Coordinates of C-alpha atoms and ligand atoms in Angstrom, one line a residue:
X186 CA -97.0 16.3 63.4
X187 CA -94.3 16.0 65.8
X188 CA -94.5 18.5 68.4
X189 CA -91.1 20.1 69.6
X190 CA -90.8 20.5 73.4
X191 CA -89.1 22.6 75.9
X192 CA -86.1 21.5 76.1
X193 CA -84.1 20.3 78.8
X194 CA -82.2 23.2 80.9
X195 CA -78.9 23.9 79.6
X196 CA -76.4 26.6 79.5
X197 CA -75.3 28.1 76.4
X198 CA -71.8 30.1 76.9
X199 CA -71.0 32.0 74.1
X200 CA -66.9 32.6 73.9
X201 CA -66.9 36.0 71.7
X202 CA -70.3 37.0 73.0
X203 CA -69.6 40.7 71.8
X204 CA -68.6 39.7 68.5
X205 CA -70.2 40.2 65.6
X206 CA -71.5 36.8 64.5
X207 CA -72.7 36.9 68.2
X208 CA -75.1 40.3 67.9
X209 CA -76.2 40.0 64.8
X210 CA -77.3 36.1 64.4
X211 CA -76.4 34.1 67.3
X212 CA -78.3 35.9 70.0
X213 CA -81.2 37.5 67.7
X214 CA -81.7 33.2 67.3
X215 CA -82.1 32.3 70.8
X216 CA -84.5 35.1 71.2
X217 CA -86.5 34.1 68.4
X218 CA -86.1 30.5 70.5
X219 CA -87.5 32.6 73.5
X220 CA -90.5 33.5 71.4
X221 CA -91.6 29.8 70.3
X222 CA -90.9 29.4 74.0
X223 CA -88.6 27.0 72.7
X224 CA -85.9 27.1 75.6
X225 CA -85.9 25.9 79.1
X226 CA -87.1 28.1 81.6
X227 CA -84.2 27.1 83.9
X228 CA -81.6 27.8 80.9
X229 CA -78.8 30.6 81.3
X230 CA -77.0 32.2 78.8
X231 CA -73.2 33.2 79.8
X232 CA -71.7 35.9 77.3
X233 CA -68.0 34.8 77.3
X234 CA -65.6 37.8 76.4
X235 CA -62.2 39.7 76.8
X236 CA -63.5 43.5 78.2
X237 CA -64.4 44.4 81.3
X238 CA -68.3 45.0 81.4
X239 CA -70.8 45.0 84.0
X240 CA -73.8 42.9 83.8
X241 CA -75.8 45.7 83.0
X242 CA -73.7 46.7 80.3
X243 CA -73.4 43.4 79.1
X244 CA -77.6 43.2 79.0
X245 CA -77.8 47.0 77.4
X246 CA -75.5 45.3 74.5
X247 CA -77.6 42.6 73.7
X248 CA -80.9 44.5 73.7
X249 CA -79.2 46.6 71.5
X250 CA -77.8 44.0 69.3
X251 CA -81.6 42.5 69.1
X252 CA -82.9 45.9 68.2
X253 CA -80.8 45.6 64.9
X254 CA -81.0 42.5 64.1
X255 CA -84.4 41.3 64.8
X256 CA -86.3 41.9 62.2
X257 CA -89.7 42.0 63.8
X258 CA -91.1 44.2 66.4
X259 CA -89.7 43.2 69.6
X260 CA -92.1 41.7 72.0
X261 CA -91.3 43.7 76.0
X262 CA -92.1 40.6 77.9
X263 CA -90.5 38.1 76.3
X264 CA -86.9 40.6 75.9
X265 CA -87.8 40.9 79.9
X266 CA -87.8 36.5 80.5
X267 CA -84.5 36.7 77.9
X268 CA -82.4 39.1 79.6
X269 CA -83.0 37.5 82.9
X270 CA -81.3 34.4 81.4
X271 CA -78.1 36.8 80.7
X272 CA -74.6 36.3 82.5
X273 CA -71.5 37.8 81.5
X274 CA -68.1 36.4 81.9
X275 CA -65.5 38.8 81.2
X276 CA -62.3 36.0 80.3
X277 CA -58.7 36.3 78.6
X278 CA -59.6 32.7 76.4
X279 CA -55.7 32.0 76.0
X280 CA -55.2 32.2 79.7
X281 CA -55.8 28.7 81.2
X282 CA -55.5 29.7 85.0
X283 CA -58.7 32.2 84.6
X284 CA -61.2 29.8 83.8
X285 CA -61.5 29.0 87.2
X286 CA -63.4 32.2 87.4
X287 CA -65.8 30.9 84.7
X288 CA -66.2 27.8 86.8
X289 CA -67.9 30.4 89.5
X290 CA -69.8 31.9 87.0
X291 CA -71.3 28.5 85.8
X292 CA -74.1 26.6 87.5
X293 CA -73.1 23.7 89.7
X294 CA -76.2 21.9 88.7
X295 CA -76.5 18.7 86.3
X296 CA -77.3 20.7 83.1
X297 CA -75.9 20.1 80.0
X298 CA -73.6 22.8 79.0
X299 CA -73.3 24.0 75.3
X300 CA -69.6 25.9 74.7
X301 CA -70.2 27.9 71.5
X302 CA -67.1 29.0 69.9
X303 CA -68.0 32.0 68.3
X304 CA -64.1 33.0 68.2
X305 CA -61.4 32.6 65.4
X306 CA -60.4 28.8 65.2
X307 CA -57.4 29.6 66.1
X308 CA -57.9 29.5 69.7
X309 CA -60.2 26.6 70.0
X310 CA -57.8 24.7 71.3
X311 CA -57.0 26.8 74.1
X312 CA -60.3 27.4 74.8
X313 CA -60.4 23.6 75.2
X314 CA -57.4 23.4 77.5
X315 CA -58.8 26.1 80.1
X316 CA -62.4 24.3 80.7
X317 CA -60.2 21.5 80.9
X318 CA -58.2 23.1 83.4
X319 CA -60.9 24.4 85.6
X320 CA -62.5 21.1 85.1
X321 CA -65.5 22.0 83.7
X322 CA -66.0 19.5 80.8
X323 CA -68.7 16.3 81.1
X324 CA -69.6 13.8 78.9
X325 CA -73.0 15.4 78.6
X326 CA -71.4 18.6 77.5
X327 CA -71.3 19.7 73.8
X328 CA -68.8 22.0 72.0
X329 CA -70.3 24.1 68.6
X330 CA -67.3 25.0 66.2
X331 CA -67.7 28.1 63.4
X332 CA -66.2 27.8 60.6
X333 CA -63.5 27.8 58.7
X334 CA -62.0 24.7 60.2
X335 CA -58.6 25.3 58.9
X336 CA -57.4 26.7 55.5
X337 CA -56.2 23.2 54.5
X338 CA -56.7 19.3 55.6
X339 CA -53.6 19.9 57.3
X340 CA -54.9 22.6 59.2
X341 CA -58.1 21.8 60.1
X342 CA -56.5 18.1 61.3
X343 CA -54.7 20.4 64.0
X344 CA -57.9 21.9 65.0
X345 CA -59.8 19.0 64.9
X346 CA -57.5 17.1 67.1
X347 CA -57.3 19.8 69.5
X348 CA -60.6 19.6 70.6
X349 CA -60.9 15.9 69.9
X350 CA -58.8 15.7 73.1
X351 CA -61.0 17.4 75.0
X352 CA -64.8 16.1 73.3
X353 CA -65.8 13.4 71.7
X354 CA -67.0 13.5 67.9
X355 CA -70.9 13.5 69.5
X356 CA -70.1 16.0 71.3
X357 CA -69.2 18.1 68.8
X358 CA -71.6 20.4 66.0
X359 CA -69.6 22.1 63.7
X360 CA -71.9 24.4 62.0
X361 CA -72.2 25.3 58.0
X362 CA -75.4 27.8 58.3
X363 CA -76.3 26.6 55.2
X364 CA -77.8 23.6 56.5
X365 CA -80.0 25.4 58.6
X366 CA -81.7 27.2 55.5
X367 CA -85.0 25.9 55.3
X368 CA -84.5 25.9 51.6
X369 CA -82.2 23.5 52.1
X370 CA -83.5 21.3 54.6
X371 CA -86.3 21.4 51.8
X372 CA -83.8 19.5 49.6
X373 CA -84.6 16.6 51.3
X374 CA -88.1 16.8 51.7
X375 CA -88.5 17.5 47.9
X376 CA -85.7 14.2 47.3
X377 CA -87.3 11.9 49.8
X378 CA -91.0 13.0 50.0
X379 CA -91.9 13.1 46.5
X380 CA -91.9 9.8 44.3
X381 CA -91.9 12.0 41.4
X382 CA -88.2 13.1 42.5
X383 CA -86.6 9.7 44.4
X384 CA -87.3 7.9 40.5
X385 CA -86.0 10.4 38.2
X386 CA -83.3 11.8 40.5
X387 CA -80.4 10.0 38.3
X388 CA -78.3 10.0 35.0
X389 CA -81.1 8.7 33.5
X390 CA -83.3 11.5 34.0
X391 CA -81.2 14.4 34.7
X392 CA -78.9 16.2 32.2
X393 CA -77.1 18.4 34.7
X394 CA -77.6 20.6 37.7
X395 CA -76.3 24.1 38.2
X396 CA -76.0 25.3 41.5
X397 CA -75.7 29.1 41.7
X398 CA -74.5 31.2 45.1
X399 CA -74.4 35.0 43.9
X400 CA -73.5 37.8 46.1
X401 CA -73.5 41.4 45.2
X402 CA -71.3 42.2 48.7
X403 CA -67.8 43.1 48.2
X404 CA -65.8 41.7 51.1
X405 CA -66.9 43.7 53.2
X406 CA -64.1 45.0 55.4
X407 CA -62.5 41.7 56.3
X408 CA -60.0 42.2 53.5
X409 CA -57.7 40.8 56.1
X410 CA -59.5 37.3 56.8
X411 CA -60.7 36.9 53.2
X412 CA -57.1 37.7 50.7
X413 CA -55.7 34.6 53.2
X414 CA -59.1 32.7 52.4
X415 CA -60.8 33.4 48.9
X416 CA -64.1 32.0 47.6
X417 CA -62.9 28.5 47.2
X418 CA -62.3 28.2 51.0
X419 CA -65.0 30.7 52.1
X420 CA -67.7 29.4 50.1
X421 CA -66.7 26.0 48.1
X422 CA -65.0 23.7 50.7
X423 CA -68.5 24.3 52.7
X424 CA -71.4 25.8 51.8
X425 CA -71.5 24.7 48.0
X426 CA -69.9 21.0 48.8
X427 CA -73.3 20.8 51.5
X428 CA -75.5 21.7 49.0
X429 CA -74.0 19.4 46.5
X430 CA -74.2 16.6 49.0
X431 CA -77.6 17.3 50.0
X432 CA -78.3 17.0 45.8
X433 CA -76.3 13.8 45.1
X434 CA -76.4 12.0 48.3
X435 CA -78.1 8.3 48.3
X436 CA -81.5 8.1 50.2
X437 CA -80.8 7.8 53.9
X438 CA -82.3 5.1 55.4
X439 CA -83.8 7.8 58.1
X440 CA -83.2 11.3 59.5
X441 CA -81.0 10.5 61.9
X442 CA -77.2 12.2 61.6
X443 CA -76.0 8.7 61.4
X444 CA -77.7 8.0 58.5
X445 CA -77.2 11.6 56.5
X446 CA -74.1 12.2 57.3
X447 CA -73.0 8.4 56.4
X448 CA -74.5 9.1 52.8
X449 CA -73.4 13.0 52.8
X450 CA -69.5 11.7 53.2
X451 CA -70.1 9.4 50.6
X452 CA -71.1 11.9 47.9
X453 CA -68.5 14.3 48.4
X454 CA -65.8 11.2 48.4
X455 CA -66.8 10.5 45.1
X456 CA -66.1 13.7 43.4
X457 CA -63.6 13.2 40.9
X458 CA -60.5 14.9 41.8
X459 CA -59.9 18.1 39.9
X460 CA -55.8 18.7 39.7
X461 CA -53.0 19.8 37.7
X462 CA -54.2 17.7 34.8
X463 CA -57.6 18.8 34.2
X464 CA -57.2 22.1 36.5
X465 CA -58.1 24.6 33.2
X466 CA -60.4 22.9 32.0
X467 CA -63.2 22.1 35.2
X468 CA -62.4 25.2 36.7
X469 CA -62.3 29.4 36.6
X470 CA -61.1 31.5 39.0
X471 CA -62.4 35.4 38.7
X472 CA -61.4 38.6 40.7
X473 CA -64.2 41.6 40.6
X474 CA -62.5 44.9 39.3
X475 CA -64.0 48.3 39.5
X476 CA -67.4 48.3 38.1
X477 CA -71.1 49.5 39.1
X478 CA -73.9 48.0 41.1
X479 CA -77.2 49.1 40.8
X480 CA -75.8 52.3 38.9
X481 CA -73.6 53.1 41.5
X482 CA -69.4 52.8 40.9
X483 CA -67.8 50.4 43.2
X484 CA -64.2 49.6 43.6
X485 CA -62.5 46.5 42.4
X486 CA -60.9 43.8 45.2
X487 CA -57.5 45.2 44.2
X488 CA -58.8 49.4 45.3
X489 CA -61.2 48.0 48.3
X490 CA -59.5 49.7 51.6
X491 CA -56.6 47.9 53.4
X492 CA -56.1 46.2 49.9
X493 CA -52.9 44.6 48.7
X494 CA -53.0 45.3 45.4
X495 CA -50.9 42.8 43.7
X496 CA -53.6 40.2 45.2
X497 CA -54.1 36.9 42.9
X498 CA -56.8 35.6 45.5
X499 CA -60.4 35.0 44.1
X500 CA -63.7 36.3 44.5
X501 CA -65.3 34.2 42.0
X502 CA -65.2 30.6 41.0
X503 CA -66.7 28.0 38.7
X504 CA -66.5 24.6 38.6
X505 CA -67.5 21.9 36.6
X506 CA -68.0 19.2 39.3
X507 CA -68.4 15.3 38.2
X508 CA -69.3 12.2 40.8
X509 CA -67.9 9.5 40.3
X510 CA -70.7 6.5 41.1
X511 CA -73.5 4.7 39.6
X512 CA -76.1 7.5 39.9
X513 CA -74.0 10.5 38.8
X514 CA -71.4 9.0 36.0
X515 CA -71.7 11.6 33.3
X516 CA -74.1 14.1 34.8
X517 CA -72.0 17.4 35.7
X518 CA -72.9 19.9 38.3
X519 CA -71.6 23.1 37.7
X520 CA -70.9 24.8 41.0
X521 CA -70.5 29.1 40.6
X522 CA -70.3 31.2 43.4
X523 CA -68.8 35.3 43.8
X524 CA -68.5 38.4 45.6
X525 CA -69.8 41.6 43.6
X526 CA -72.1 40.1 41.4
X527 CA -75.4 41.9 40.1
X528 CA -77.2 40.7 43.0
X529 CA -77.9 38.5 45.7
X530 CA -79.2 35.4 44.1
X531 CA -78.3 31.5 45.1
X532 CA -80.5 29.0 43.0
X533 CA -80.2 25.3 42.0
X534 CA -81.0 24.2 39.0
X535 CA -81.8 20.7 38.2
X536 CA -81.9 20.1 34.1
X537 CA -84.2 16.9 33.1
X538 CA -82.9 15.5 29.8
X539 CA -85.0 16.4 26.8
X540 CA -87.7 13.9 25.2
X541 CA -85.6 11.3 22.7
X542 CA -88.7 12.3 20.3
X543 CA -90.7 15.6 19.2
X544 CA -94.4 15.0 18.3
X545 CA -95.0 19.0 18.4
X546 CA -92.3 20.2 16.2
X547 CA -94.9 22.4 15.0
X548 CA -94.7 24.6 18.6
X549 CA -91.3 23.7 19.1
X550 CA -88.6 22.7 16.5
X551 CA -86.7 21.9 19.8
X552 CA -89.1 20.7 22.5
X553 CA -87.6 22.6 26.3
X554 CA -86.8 19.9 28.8
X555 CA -88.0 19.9 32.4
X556 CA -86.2 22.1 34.8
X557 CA -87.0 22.1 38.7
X558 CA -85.4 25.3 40.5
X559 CA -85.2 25.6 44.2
X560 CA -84.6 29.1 44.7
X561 CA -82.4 29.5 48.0
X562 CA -82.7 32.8 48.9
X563 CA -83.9 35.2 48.3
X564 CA -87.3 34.9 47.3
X565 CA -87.2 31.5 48.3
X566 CA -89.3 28.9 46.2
X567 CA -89.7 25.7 43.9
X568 CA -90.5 26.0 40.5
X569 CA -90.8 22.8 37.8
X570 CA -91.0 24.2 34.5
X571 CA -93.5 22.1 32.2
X572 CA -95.1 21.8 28.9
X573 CA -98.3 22.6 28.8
X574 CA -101.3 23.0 25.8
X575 CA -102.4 26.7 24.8
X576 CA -106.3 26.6 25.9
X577 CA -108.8 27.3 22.6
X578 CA -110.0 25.9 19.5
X579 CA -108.6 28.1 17.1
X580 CA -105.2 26.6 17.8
X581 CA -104.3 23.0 16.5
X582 CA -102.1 21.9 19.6
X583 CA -100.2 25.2 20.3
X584 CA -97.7 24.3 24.0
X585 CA -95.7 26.4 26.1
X586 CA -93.5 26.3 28.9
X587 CA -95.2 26.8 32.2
X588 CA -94.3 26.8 35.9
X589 CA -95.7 25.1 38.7
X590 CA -95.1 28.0 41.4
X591 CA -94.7 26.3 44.8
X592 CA -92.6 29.6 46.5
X593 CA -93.0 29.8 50.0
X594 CA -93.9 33.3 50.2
X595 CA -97.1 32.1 47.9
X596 CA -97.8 29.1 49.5
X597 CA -96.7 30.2 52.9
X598 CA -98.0 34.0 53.4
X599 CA -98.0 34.3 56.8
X600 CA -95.5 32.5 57.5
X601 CA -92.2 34.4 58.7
X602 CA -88.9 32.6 57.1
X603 CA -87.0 31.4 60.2
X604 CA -83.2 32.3 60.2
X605 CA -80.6 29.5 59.3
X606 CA -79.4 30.0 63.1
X607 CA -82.1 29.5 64.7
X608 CA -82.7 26.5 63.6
X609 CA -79.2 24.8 64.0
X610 CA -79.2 26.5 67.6
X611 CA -82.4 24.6 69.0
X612 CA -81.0 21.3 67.0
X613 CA -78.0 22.2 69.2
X614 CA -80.6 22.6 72.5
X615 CA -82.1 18.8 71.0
X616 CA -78.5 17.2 70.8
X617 CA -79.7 16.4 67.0
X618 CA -76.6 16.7 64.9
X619 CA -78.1 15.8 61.4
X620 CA -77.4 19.2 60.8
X621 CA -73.6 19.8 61.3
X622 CA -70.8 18.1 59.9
X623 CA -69.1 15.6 60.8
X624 CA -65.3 15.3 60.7
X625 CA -64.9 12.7 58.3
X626 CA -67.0 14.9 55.5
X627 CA -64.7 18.5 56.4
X628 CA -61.8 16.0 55.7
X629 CA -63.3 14.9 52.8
X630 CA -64.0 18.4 51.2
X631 CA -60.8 20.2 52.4
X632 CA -59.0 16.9 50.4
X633 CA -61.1 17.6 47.2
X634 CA -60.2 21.2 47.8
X635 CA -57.0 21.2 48.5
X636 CA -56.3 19.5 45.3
X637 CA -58.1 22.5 43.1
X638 CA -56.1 25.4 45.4
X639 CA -52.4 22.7 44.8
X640 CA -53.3 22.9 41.0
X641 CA -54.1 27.1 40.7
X642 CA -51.2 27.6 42.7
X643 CA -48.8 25.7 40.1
X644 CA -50.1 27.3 37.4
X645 CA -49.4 30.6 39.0
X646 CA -52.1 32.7 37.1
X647 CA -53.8 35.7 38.3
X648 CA -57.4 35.3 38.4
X649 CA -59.4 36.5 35.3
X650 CA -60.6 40.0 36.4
X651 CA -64.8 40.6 35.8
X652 CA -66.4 43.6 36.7
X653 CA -68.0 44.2 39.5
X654 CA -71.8 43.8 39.0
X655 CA -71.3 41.2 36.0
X656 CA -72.1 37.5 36.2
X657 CA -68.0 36.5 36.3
X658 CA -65.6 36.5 33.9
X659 CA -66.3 35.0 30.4
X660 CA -64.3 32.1 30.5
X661 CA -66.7 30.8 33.0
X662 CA -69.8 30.9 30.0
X663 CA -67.3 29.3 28.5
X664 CA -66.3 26.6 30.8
X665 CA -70.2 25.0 30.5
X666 CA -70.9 26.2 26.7
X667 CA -67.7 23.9 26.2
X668 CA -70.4 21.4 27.0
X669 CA -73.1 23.5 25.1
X670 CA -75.0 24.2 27.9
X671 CA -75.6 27.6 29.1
X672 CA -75.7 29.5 32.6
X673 CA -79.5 30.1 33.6
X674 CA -79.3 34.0 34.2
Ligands
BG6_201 C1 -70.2 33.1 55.1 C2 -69.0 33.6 54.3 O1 -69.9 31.8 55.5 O2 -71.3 33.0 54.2 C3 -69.3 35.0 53.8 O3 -67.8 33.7 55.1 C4 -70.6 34.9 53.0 O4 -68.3 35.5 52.9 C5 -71.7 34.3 53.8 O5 -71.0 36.3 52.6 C6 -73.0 34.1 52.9 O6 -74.0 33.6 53.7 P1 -75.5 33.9 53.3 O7 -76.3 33.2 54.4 O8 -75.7 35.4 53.3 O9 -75.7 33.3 51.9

């Protein structure tokens, strides 16, 4: 097994350091780094950010931040070696002449620096234009972008120029957390280890897949960010598009990000368009009203506070998704993804076609078909549902459905389930960028996105209201029943 090393020094600055992406998964990552003892002893990490604090301060905030949201026990001597690393910056990011103070801050030395942009995209460009200005960009220097890059192709063209001025594209990691889920990064051990998989992983095996990404969170507070956003840009346009291409991708020739990003781009550039032709019938839109979780009342997105309550944005949506190629032609994958639903709960589901002839029609008058689920979170896991005989005499040749269990928390015990951030953060420390997406595939998504948002937007229709706690609105069992196939609950 490959062995990961130290890796080389660097400095990580963190613009938004006090933010909250920062405290709760940024920095509890690169302590978990500091545990595996995963990051260069000479390494610094700069806290970029608009108040005035003291370093002290600035280290009393991120001991505080690790305290909750580190889940385990914190370990005194290794919170000791990570707080030495800590610098803090205070820095107005729009202002280009003040980055010469960050240029005091930052070593002088040859390491590579690592300029995370944990700030709204909005001022990545300026960003840009001050290290520029204090000239304190190299070609060994990378740049890691959050999203959402942009709200459109349009807009995330302007931001991708902006700081394609400044970096080149392999300088750049532009992160979609979801890749970093070791569920999955499983995908593609499951795809590409397994013969059983790489041969039947085609419209000749597989009926259809259903990829579900359930949350039972409202929004949260960020009523401002999400009304202008919705599910379809919050969740679609990245998270469910990786997954998707992860699922329908060709096998790369290697794991190099040449290779899976080169086959990832071409999955999600064959998904048939979805537009003002076809708009009602691939697609539902949903919008949670009042309703109850776990026997408790919660609001609806129109009551939630700061609420503007003739809202037609969506907190649900359904899709059915088709790729257009040699593998795919006629398989759907029905993408469904909300906000207040009855719980936390993001599966795939990957339907084998059924056996073209029944030789137990006296156990089954309908024999099941195969069905793999990889279980994303939580409660991560694989499962392959099979036939199998009923032990015992008595019985002629009685079957039931049975499932091979291979869930981590059975297989694994002991084995603690590494946050999504930590990984993409030491891939960052590597200079691997197999995990982060490349420009090409955000273009490519935003273009199959834009085309859904184009198409609701003509049709001018509020969003079908579900309550909160319920699977969606009806019309999306409709939208795959259409197909008589049925959501698995
Ligand atoms: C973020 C979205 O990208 O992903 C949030 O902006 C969403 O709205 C979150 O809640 C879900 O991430 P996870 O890892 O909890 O599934």
């Amino acid at each position: 097994m490959k062995k990961l090393d130290c890796q080389s020094a660097s400095e990580i600055i963190i613009f938004g350091a006090l933010g909250d992406l920062s405290r709760r998964k940024l920095l509890p990552a690169l302590y978990q780094l500091e545990v595996c003892g995963l990051i260069n002893e000479q390494s610094t990490i700069v806290g970029v950010a608009r108040p005035t604090h003291s370093l002290d301060e600035f280290k009393a905030i991120v001991v505080d931040s690790l305290k909750s949201f580190v889940k385990e026990a914190i370990d005194q001597e290794v919170l000791a070696r990570f707080i030495a690393r800590l610098v803090y910056q205070q820095l107005d990011m729009k202002d280009a002449d003040a980055y010469k103070g960050l240029a005091t801050t930052l070593a002088k030395g040859n390491d590579t620096r690592i300029y995370y942009f944990s700030t709204p995209p909005a001022i990545y460009g300026d960003i840009c234009h001050g290290l520029d200005h204090a000239n304190l960009i190299s070609a060994k220097d990378r740049v890691v972008m959050e999203k959402p890059i942009g709200h459109c192709l349009a807009s995330s063209k302007v931001i991708n120029d902006q700081v394609a001025r400044f970096f080149k594209e392999q300088q750049i990691y532009r992160i979609d957390h979801y890749l970093g889920k070791e569920t999955v990064l499983n995908l593609l051990v499951l795809r590409f280890a397994n013969s059983l998989f790489t041969t039947n992983w085609d419209r000749n095996s597989i009926d259809h897949v259903q990829i579900t990404v359930a949350e039972s969170v409202g929004i949260e507070g960020r009523w401002g960010f999400y009304d202008e956003a919705g599910q379809m840009r919050d969740m679609i346009q990245n998270h469910l598009l990786q997954i998707l291409s992860l699922l329908a991708m060709e096998p790369p020739a290697d794991l190099s990000a040449e290779s899976i990003r080169a086959e990832k781009l071409k999955a999600v550039k064959a998904l048939c368009p979805i537009d003002r032709t076809n708009i009602k019938e691939k697609t539902v839109r949903g919008q949670y009203a009042d309703g109850f979780l776990n026997g408790i009342a919660v609001p609806g997105y129109l009551n939630e506070e700061g609420a503007n309550t003739d809202s037609k944005t969506e907190t649900f949506v359904a899709i059915k998704a088709e790729i257009d190629n040699w593998r795919w032609s006629g398989v759907p994958f029905y993408l469904r993804t909300g906000k207040r639903m009855p719980a936390k709960h993001s599966e795939i589901v990957v339907h084998f076609k059924a056996q073209p002839h029944n030789i137990f029609k006296d156990s089954y008058s309908d024999l099941p078909a195969n069905k793999l689920t990889i279980r994303l979170q939580p409660d991560e896991g694989v499962e392959l549902q099979m036939m199998n005989k009923i032990p015992g005499i008595a019985t002629q040749m009685n079957i039931q459905e049975n499932k091979l269990d291979l869930s981590f928390n059975e297989t694994y015990k002991n084995q603690r389930v590494i946050d999504a951030y930590e990984r993409l953060m030491l891939e960052i420390l590597n200079g691997n960028q197999s995990l982060f997406v490349s420009r090409d595939e955000v273009e490519a998504a935003w273009t199959w996105a834009d085309s859904i948002i184009d198409a609701w937007q003509s049709t001018n229709e509020a969003p079908k209201p579900y309550a909160a706690g319920s699977w969606g609105p009806v019309s999306s069992i409709s939208l795959i029943a259409r197909d008589d196939r049925q959501w698995v609950e």
